[in-house]
PDB file of C-alpha atoms in Angstrom:
ATOM      1  CA  UNK A 181       0.000   0.000   0.000  1.00 49.00           C
ATOM      2  CA  UNK A 182       1.522   3.392  -0.990  1.00 49.00           C
ATOM      3  CA  UNK A 183       2.444   5.671   1.884  1.00 50.00           C
ATOM      4  CA  UNK A 184       1.118   9.220   1.660  1.00 53.00           C
ATOM      5  CA  UNK A 185       3.791  11.892   1.873  1.00 47.00           C
ATOM      6  CA  UNK A 186       3.549  15.602   2.402  1.00 51.00           C
ATOM      7  CA  UNK A 187       4.671  17.936  -0.337  1.00 47.00           C
ATOM      8  CA  UNK A 188       7.523  20.200   0.763  1.00 46.00           C
ATOM      9  CA  UNK A 189       6.360  23.566   2.010  1.00 48.00           C
ATOM     10  CA  UNK A 190       6.904  26.409  -0.432  1.00 54.00           C
ATOM     11  CA  UNK A 191       9.544  28.890   0.639  1.00 63.00           C
ATOM     12  CA  UNK A 192       8.018  32.039   2.066  1.00 76.00           C
ATOM     13  CA  UNK A 193       8.356  35.097  -0.111  1.00 91.00           C
ATOM     14  CA  UNK A 194      10.239  38.075   1.317  1.00 95.00           C
ATOM     15  CA  UNK A 195       7.901  40.481   3.097  1.00 96.00           C
ATOM     16  CA  UNK A 196       8.030  43.504   5.352  1.00 97.00           C
ATOM     17  CA  UNK A 197      10.781  46.003   6.076  1.00 98.00           C
ATOM     18  CA  UNK A 198      13.826  45.730   8.329  1.00 98.00           C
ATOM     19  CA  UNK A 199      15.170  49.104   9.487  1.00 98.00           C
ATOM     20  CA  UNK A 200      18.622  49.476  11.013  1.00 97.00           C
ATOM     21  CA  UNK A 201      19.607  52.659  12.856  1.00 97.00           C
ATOM     22  CA  UNK A 202      23.362  53.181  12.688  1.00 95.00           C
ATOM     23  CA  UNK A 203      25.686  55.944  13.859  1.00 92.00           C
ATOM     24  CA  UNK A 204      27.252  56.777  10.492  1.00 89.00           C
ATOM     25  CA  UNK A 205      26.706  55.744   6.883  1.00 90.00           C
ATOM     26  CA  UNK A 206      29.898  56.048   4.865  1.00 86.00           C
ATOM     27  CA  UNK A 207      30.325  57.152   1.290  1.00 88.00           C
ATOM     28  CA  UNK A 208      29.393  54.415  -1.130  1.00 92.00           C
ATOM     29  CA  UNK A 209      30.980  53.283  -4.397  1.00 95.00           C
ATOM     30  CA  UNK A 210      30.191  50.380  -6.687  1.00 96.00           C
ATOM     31  CA  UNK A 211      33.789  50.139  -7.919  1.00 97.00           C
ATOM     32  CA  UNK A 212      36.311  48.840  -5.354  1.00 97.00           C
ATOM     33  CA  UNK A 213      39.012  51.472  -5.888  1.00 97.00           C
ATOM     34  CA  UNK A 214      36.699  54.272  -4.710  1.00 97.00           C
ATOM     35  CA  UNK A 215      35.060  52.298  -1.879  1.00 96.00           C
ATOM     36  CA  UNK A 216      36.652  54.134   1.052  1.00 94.00           C
ATOM     37  CA  UNK A 217      36.809  53.165   4.745  1.00 91.00           C
ATOM     38  CA  UNK A 218      33.620  51.456   5.905  1.00 90.00           C
ATOM     39  CA  UNK A 219      32.132  51.190   2.414  1.00 92.00           C
ATOM     40  CA  UNK A 220      33.258  47.637   1.639  1.00 91.00           C
ATOM     41  CA  UNK A 221      31.997  46.303   4.960  1.00 92.00           C
ATOM     42  CA  UNK A 222      28.661  48.006   4.398  1.00 92.00           C
ATOM     43  CA  UNK A 223      28.033  46.522   0.951  1.00 92.00           C
ATOM     44  CA  UNK A 224      28.763  42.938   1.954  1.00 93.00           C
ATOM     45  CA  UNK A 225      27.340  43.000   5.480  1.00 90.00           C
ATOM     46  CA  UNK A 226      24.139  44.554   4.101  1.00 91.00           C
ATOM     47  CA  UNK A 227      23.874  41.653   1.661  1.00 95.00           C
ATOM     48  CA  UNK A 228      24.301  43.646  -1.563  1.00 97.00           C
ATOM     49  CA  UNK A 229      27.648  42.044  -2.371  1.00 97.00           C
ATOM     50  CA  UNK A 230      29.293  38.879  -1.092  1.00 97.00           C
ATOM     51  CA  UNK A 231      32.756  37.681  -0.136  1.00 97.00           C
ATOM     52  CA  UNK A 232      34.758  34.665  -1.308  1.00 97.00           C
ATOM     53  CA  UNK A 233      34.140  32.753   1.908  1.00 97.00           C
ATOM     54  CA  UNK A 234      31.779  33.036   4.825  1.00 96.00           C
ATOM     55  CA  UNK A 235      32.650  32.673   8.502  1.00 95.00           C
ATOM     56  CA  UNK A 236      31.305  30.654  11.418  1.00 94.00           C
ATOM     57  CA  UNK A 237      32.252  29.799  14.981  1.00 93.00           C
ATOM     58  CA  UNK A 238      34.683  26.886  15.122  1.00 90.00           C
ATOM     59  CA  UNK A 239      35.089  24.046  17.634  1.00 90.00           C
ATOM     60  CA  UNK A 240      36.295  26.557  20.207  1.00 89.00           C
ATOM     61  CA  UNK A 241      33.199  28.737  19.795  1.00 90.00           C
ATOM     62  CA  UNK A 242      33.015  32.376  18.631  1.00 87.00           C
ATOM     63  CA  UNK A 243      36.627  32.940  19.697  1.00 88.00           C
ATOM     64  CA  UNK A 244      37.666  30.285  17.172  1.00 90.00           C
ATOM     65  CA  UNK A 245      36.187  31.525  13.846  1.00 93.00           C
ATOM     66  CA  UNK A 246      36.597  29.528  10.648  1.00 94.00           C
ATOM     67  CA  UNK A 247      36.162  30.140   6.919  1.00 95.00           C
ATOM     68  CA  UNK A 248      33.229  28.361   5.303  1.00 96.00           C
ATOM     69  CA  UNK A 249      32.240  28.101   1.609  1.00 97.00           C
ATOM     70  CA  UNK A 250      30.429  31.048   0.071  1.00 97.00           C
ATOM     71  CA  UNK A 251      31.179  32.280  -3.472  1.00 98.00           C
ATOM     72  CA  UNK A 252      34.135  29.903  -3.318  1.00 98.00           C
ATOM     73  CA  UNK A 253      32.999  26.342  -2.699  1.00 98.00           C
ATOM     74  CA  UNK A 254      36.521  25.099  -1.933  1.00 97.00           C
ATOM     75  CA  UNK A 255      40.130  26.291  -1.716  1.00 97.00           C
ATOM     76  CA  UNK A 256      43.679  25.015  -1.338  1.00 97.00           C
ATOM     77  CA  UNK A 257      46.858  26.639  -0.006  1.00 96.00           C
ATOM     78  CA  UNK A 258      50.201  26.036  -1.725  1.00 96.00           C
ATOM     79  CA  UNK A 259      52.697  24.027   0.308  1.00 96.00           C
ATOM     80  CA  UNK A 260      55.116  26.965   0.256  1.00 95.00           C
ATOM     81  CA  UNK A 261      52.310  29.401   1.241  1.00 95.00           C
ATOM     82  CA  UNK A 262      52.851  31.468  -1.907  1.00 97.00           C
ATOM     83  CA  UNK A 263      49.232  31.375  -3.097  1.00 97.00           C
ATOM     84  CA  UNK A 264      45.669  30.146  -2.517  1.00 97.00           C
ATOM     85  CA  UNK A 265      43.494  28.685  -5.257  1.00 98.00           C
ATOM     86  CA  UNK A 266      39.712  29.081  -5.016  1.00 98.00           C
ATOM     87  CA  UNK A 267      37.113  27.040  -6.877  1.00 98.00           C
ATOM     88  CA  UNK A 268      33.999  29.156  -7.433  1.00 98.00           C
ATOM     89  CA  UNK A 269      30.416  27.953  -7.462  1.00 98.00           C
ATOM     90  CA  UNK A 270      28.952  27.573 -10.939  1.00 97.00           C
ATOM     91  CA  UNK A 271      25.421  28.774 -10.104  1.00 97.00           C
ATOM     92  CA  UNK A 272      25.978  32.344  -8.899  1.00 98.00           C
ATOM     93  CA  UNK A 273      24.659  35.295 -10.870  1.00 98.00           C
ATOM     94  CA  UNK A 274      25.083  39.037 -10.459  1.00 98.00           C
ATOM     95  CA  UNK A 275      22.023  41.235 -10.085  1.00 97.00           C
ATOM     96  CA  UNK A 276      22.191  42.099 -13.797  1.00 96.00           C
ATOM     97  CA  UNK A 277      21.809  38.416 -14.688  1.00 96.00           C
ATOM     98  CA  UNK A 278      25.437  37.758 -15.692  1.00 97.00           C
ATOM     99  CA  UNK A 279      27.376  34.781 -14.305  1.00 98.00           C
ATOM    100  CA  UNK A 280      30.029  35.125 -11.616  1.00 98.00           C
ATOM    101  CA  UNK A 281      33.447  34.150 -12.999  1.00 98.00           C
ATOM    102  CA  UNK A 282      37.059  34.102 -11.870  1.00 98.00           C
ATOM    103  CA  UNK A 283      37.654  37.309 -13.863  1.00 98.00           C
ATOM    104  CA  UNK A 284      35.219  39.138 -11.575  1.00 98.00           C
ATOM    105  CA  UNK A 285      37.041  38.006  -8.430  1.00 98.00           C
ATOM    106  CA  UNK A 286      40.449  38.882  -9.871  1.00 98.00           C
ATOM    107  CA  UNK A 287      39.212  42.332 -10.928  1.00 98.00           C
ATOM    108  CA  UNK A 288      37.637  43.022  -7.512  1.00 98.00           C
ATOM    109  CA  UNK A 289      40.832  42.377  -5.565  1.00 98.00           C
ATOM    110  CA  UNK A 290      43.285  43.854  -8.083  1.00 98.00           C
ATOM    111  CA  UNK A 291      41.219  47.022  -8.414  1.00 98.00           C
ATOM    112  CA  UNK A 292      41.086  47.438  -4.617  1.00 98.00           C
ATOM    113  CA  UNK A 293      44.712  46.529  -3.846  1.00 98.00           C
ATOM    114  CA  UNK A 294      47.084  49.520  -3.779  1.00 98.00           C
ATOM    115  CA  UNK A 295      49.994  47.227  -4.696  1.00 97.00           C
ATOM    116  CA  UNK A 296      48.314  46.400  -8.027  1.00 98.00           C
ATOM    117  CA  UNK A 297      46.331  49.623  -8.471  1.00 98.00           C
ATOM    118  CA  UNK A 298      48.196  52.574  -6.872  1.00 98.00           C
ATOM    119  CA  UNK A 299      45.163  54.822  -7.465  1.00 97.00           C
ATOM    120  CA  UNK A 300      42.966  52.767  -5.133  1.00 98.00           C
ATOM    121  CA  UNK A 301      41.556  54.411  -2.015  1.00 97.00           C
ATOM    122  CA  UNK A 302      39.575  51.301  -1.061  1.00 97.00           C
ATOM    123  CA  UNK A 303      39.226  50.870   2.695  1.00 95.00           C
ATOM    124  CA  UNK A 304      41.597  47.886   2.529  1.00 96.00           C
ATOM    125  CA  UNK A 305      43.909  49.237  -0.220  1.00 97.00           C
ATOM    126  CA  UNK A 306      46.840  49.608   2.158  1.00 96.00           C
ATOM    127  CA  UNK A 307      45.966  46.479   4.146  1.00 95.00           C
ATOM    128  CA  UNK A 308      46.041  44.245   1.067  1.00 96.00           C
ATOM    129  CA  UNK A 309      49.218  45.777  -0.390  1.00 97.00           C
ATOM    130  CA  UNK A 310      51.908  44.234   1.881  1.00 96.00           C
ATOM    131  CA  UNK A 311      50.449  40.739   1.678  1.00 96.00           C
ATOM    132  CA  UNK A 312      48.384  40.112  -1.469  1.00 97.00           C
ATOM    133  CA  UNK A 313      49.944  40.191  -4.911  1.00 97.00           C
ATOM    134  CA  UNK A 314      48.259  39.738  -8.280  1.00 98.00           C
ATOM    135  CA  UNK A 315      44.997  37.785  -8.263  1.00 98.00           C
ATOM    136  CA  UNK A 316      44.608  35.700 -11.424  1.00 98.00           C
ATOM    137  CA  UNK A 317      41.813  33.868 -13.210  1.00 98.00           C
ATOM    138  CA  UNK A 318      43.235  30.419 -14.045  1.00 98.00           C
ATOM    139  CA  UNK A 319      40.035  29.291 -15.757  1.00 98.00           C
ATOM    140  CA  UNK A 320      36.399  30.522 -15.670  1.00 98.00           C
ATOM    141  CA  UNK A 321      35.823  29.174 -12.150  1.00 98.00           C
ATOM    142  CA  UNK A 322      39.328  29.001 -10.635  1.00 98.00           C
ATOM    143  CA  UNK A 323      41.047  31.969  -8.986  1.00 98.00           C
ATOM    144  CA  UNK A 324      44.649  32.172  -7.768  1.00 98.00           C
ATOM    145  CA  UNK A 325      45.501  34.711  -5.074  1.00 98.00           C
ATOM    146  CA  UNK A 326      49.269  35.202  -4.976  1.00 98.00           C
ATOM    147  CA  UNK A 327      50.856  36.266  -1.695  1.00 97.00           C
ATOM    148  CA  UNK A 328      53.833  38.484  -1.015  1.00 95.00           C
ATOM    149  CA  UNK A 329      53.666  37.307   2.597  1.00 93.00           C
ATOM    150  CA  UNK A 330      51.176  34.770   3.912  1.00 92.00           C
ATOM    151  CA  UNK A 331      50.278  34.356   7.578  1.00 89.00           C
ATOM    152  CA  UNK A 332      47.725  32.206   9.355  1.00 88.00           C
ATOM    153  CA  UNK A 333      45.118  34.926   9.892  1.00 89.00           C
ATOM    154  CA  UNK A 334      44.864  36.011   6.249  1.00 90.00           C
ATOM    155  CA  UNK A 335      42.038  33.704   5.101  1.00 91.00           C
ATOM    156  CA  UNK A 336      39.787  35.072   7.840  1.00 92.00           C
ATOM    157  CA  UNK A 337      40.969  38.654   7.714  1.00 93.00           C
ATOM    158  CA  UNK A 338      40.992  39.326   3.972  1.00 95.00           C
ATOM    159  CA  UNK A 339      38.708  36.723   2.386  1.00 95.00           C
ATOM    160  CA  UNK A 340      35.713  36.372   4.725  1.00 95.00           C
ATOM    161  CA  UNK A 341      33.386  38.993   6.280  1.00 94.00           C
ATOM    162  CA  UNK A 342      35.180  38.486   9.606  1.00 92.00           C
ATOM    163  CA  UNK A 343      37.204  41.703   9.365  1.00 88.00           C
ATOM    164  CA  UNK A 344      38.653  43.413   6.254  1.00 91.00           C
ATOM    165  CA  UNK A 345      37.549  41.683   3.088  1.00 95.00           C
ATOM    166  CA  UNK A 346      36.384  42.840  -0.346  1.00 94.00           C
ATOM    167  CA  UNK A 347      32.920  42.501  -1.854  1.00 96.00           C
ATOM    168  CA  UNK A 348      33.018  40.833  -5.267  1.00 98.00           C
ATOM    169  CA  UNK A 349      31.858  43.041  -8.145  1.00 98.00           C
ATOM    170  CA  UNK A 350      31.373  42.502 -11.876  1.00 98.00           C
ATOM    171  CA  UNK A 351      34.237  43.036 -14.328  1.00 98.00           C
ATOM    172  CA  UNK A 352      31.626  43.149 -17.088  1.00 97.00           C
ATOM    173  CA  UNK A 353      29.998  46.207 -15.490  1.00 97.00           C
ATOM    174  CA  UNK A 354      33.407  47.903 -15.339  1.00 98.00           C
ATOM    175  CA  UNK A 355      34.076  47.121 -19.011  1.00 97.00           C
ATOM    176  CA  UNK A 356      30.708  48.632 -19.903  1.00 97.00           C
ATOM    177  CA  UNK A 357      30.600  51.693 -17.623  1.00 97.00           C
ATOM    178  CA  UNK A 358      34.233  52.474 -16.768  1.00 96.00           C
ATOM    179  CA  UNK A 359      35.513  53.867 -13.473  1.00 95.00           C
ATOM    180  CA  UNK A 360      33.172  56.828 -13.158  1.00 95.00           C
ATOM    181  CA  UNK A 361      30.075  55.021 -14.359  1.00 96.00           C
ATOM    182  CA  UNK A 362      30.655  52.153 -11.946  1.00 97.00           C
ATOM    183  CA  UNK A 363      30.851  54.477  -8.925  1.00 95.00           C
ATOM    184  CA  UNK A 364      27.065  54.521  -8.619  1.00 94.00           C
ATOM    185  CA  UNK A 365      26.386  51.033 -10.002  1.00 95.00           C
ATOM    186  CA  UNK A 366      26.187  48.585  -7.096  1.00 96.00           C
ATOM    187  CA  UNK A 367      25.960  45.245  -8.895  1.00 97.00           C
ATOM    188  CA  UNK A 368      26.659  42.349  -6.555  1.00 97.00           C
ATOM    189  CA  UNK A 369      25.618  38.736  -6.000  1.00 98.00           C
ATOM    190  CA  UNK A 370      24.003  39.147  -2.583  1.00 97.00           C
ATOM    191  CA  UNK A 371      20.389  38.443  -1.536  1.00 97.00           C
ATOM    192  CA  UNK A 372      19.609  42.190  -1.645  1.00 98.00           C
ATOM    193  CA  UNK A 373      19.875  44.426  -4.696  1.00 97.00           C
ATOM    194  CA  UNK A 374      20.744  48.093  -4.409  1.00 96.00           C
ATOM    195  CA  UNK A 375      17.986  50.696  -4.651  1.00 97.00           C
ATOM    196  CA  UNK A 376      19.365  53.893  -3.092  1.00 95.00           C
ATOM    197  CA  UNK A 377      22.422  55.180  -1.182  1.00 94.00           C
ATOM    198  CA  UNK A 378      22.646  58.753   0.097  1.00 93.00           C
ATOM    199  CA  UNK A 379      25.701  59.485   2.205  1.00 89.00           C
ATOM    200  CA  UNK A 380      24.908  60.313   5.840  1.00 91.00           C
ATOM    201  CA  UNK A 381      21.228  59.623   5.167  1.00 95.00           C
ATOM    202  CA  UNK A 382      20.015  56.249   3.971  1.00 96.00           C
ATOM    203  CA  UNK A 383      20.744  52.983   2.203  1.00 96.00           C
ATOM    204  CA  UNK A 384      17.807  51.126   0.725  1.00 97.00           C
ATOM    205  CA  UNK A 385      17.953  47.625  -0.744  1.00 98.00           C
ATOM    206  CA  UNK A 386      15.347  45.146  -1.938  1.00 98.00           C
ATOM    207  CA  UNK A 387      15.371  41.358  -1.641  1.00 98.00           C
ATOM    208  CA  UNK A 388      15.741  39.199  -4.730  1.00 97.00           C
ATOM    209  CA  UNK A 389      12.773  36.847  -5.293  1.00 95.00           C
ATOM    210  CA  UNK A 390      15.267  33.944  -5.132  1.00 95.00           C
ATOM    211  CA  UNK A 391      18.910  33.768  -4.143  1.00 96.00           C
ATOM    212  CA  UNK A 392      21.482  31.022  -4.707  1.00 96.00           C
ATOM    213  CA  UNK A 393      22.397  30.816  -1.006  1.00 94.00           C
ATOM    214  CA  UNK A 394      19.376  31.952   0.968  1.00 93.00           C
ATOM    215  CA  UNK A 395      16.435  34.111  -0.028  1.00 96.00           C
ATOM    216  CA  UNK A 396      15.961  36.977   2.422  1.00 96.00           C
ATOM    217  CA  UNK A 397      12.977  36.836   4.770  1.00 96.00           C
ATOM    218  CA  UNK A 398      12.378  40.598   4.570  1.00 97.00           C
ATOM    219  CA  UNK A 399      11.553  42.368   1.330  1.00 98.00           C
ATOM    220  CA  UNK A 400      13.092  45.763   2.066  1.00 98.00           C
ATOM    221  CA  UNK A 401      16.265  46.603   3.998  1.00 98.00           C
ATOM    222  CA  UNK A 402      16.784  50.187   5.175  1.00 98.00           C
ATOM    223  CA  UNK A 403      19.877  51.512   6.948  1.00 97.00           C
ATOM    224  CA  UNK A 404      19.435  55.001   8.390  1.00 97.00           C
ATOM    225  CA  UNK A 405      22.139  57.405   9.527  1.00 96.00           C
ATOM    226  CA  UNK A 406      21.124  58.448  13.058  1.00 97.00           C
ATOM    227  CA  UNK A 407      24.078  60.246  14.728  1.00 96.00           C
ATOM    228  CA  UNK A 408      22.423  60.818  18.115  1.00 96.00           C
ATOM    229  CA  UNK A 409      22.538  57.826  20.453  1.00 95.00           C
ATOM    230  CA  UNK A 410      19.292  58.847  22.159  1.00 95.00           C
ATOM    231  CA  UNK A 411      17.527  58.948  18.798  1.00 97.00           C
ATOM    232  CA  UNK A 412      18.696  55.428  17.948  1.00 97.00           C
ATOM    233  CA  UNK A 413      17.436  54.211  21.311  1.00 96.00           C
ATOM    234  CA  UNK A 414      14.063  55.915  20.747  1.00 96.00           C
ATOM    235  CA  UNK A 415      13.720  54.297  17.299  1.00 97.00           C
ATOM    236  CA  UNK A 416      14.304  50.903  18.874  1.00 94.00           C
ATOM    237  CA  UNK A 417      11.800  51.531  21.660  1.00 94.00           C
ATOM    238  CA  UNK A 418       9.065  52.801  19.344  1.00 95.00           C
ATOM    239  CA  UNK A 419       9.566  50.144  16.669  1.00 95.00           C
ATOM    240  CA  UNK A 420      10.801  52.651  14.078  1.00 97.00           C
ATOM    241  CA  UNK A 421      13.931  50.483  13.886  1.00 97.00           C
ATOM    242  CA  UNK A 422      14.339  46.779  14.585  1.00 96.00           C
ATOM    243  CA  UNK A 423      18.129  46.978  15.001  1.00 95.00           C
ATOM    244  CA  UNK A 424      20.161  49.810  16.508  1.00 95.00           C
ATOM    245  CA  UNK A 425      23.920  49.874  16.920  1.00 89.00           C
ATOM    246  CA  UNK A 426      26.544  51.568  19.089  1.00 91.00           C
ATOM    247  CA  UNK A 427      24.313  52.285  22.060  1.00 94.00           C
ATOM    248  CA  UNK A 428      25.442  53.503  25.470  1.00 92.00           C
ATOM    249  CA  UNK A 429      26.025  50.671  27.922  1.00 92.00           C
ATOM    250  CA  UNK A 430      23.437  52.045  30.346  1.00 91.00           C
ATOM    251  CA  UNK A 431      20.839  51.937  27.560  1.00 93.00           C
ATOM    252  CA  UNK A 432      21.774  48.380  26.623  1.00 93.00           C
ATOM    253  CA  UNK A 433      21.253  47.202  30.213  1.00 92.00           C
ATOM    254  CA  UNK A 434      17.882  48.925  30.425  1.00 91.00           C
ATOM    255  CA  UNK A 435      16.711  47.714  27.027  1.00 91.00           C
ATOM    256  CA  UNK A 436      17.648  44.147  27.877  1.00 89.00           C
ATOM    257  CA  UNK A 437      15.474  44.344  30.997  1.00 88.00           C
ATOM    258  CA  UNK A 438      12.584  45.592  28.883  1.00 84.00           C
TER     259      UNK A 438
END
């Protein structure tokens, strides 16, 4: 006798708005070389762009973070520590519908790195320069990151969202728009696509209907520049914001009690 089975539940569509009140929204740029301090972290932590690897707590807990697959599904380190090779996923698309390739990763790092591109003012331009050399596309889905000096913390520090990484952008957009045109074109692979960015005011992004990694649960993401700590607290208390950062310790204690 056949056994009845339940059909899998359909994934919920993104809905609602998530508002984040933050102390300062930096200047934005869609091209790495003009993405100054704080910009790169904003575009990948807000889900507009993504990094080569992700990060998770390791066996030792949050104090023992580890790289996990993201845009790169696997990687190897040369025995002499002179380079890392990354194998990219073959199912990732940019927001304009084009496929992610090794050329995009190589362009993103080389354009940001002051060692390769002396004109770069990327937030990590000077951090990459002493350690990372030329990044090369070995084939459409294989990237080689050459090192000037390699140390144990580099995969976390410069490749994941743990600290000082680079969001991956499209080389094809650069070829089409050039440096100036790409400044205001935020084309990434993340679960949110760019809608609006006004310095010291607002960032607005909208969820993709489907995403290769995980479709967002909220439809609209808003980050608001709210310099006054008391105003950020008030937004949290009234529901005008669901997340607020950099609060005074006394407010944190009180809010936790409430």
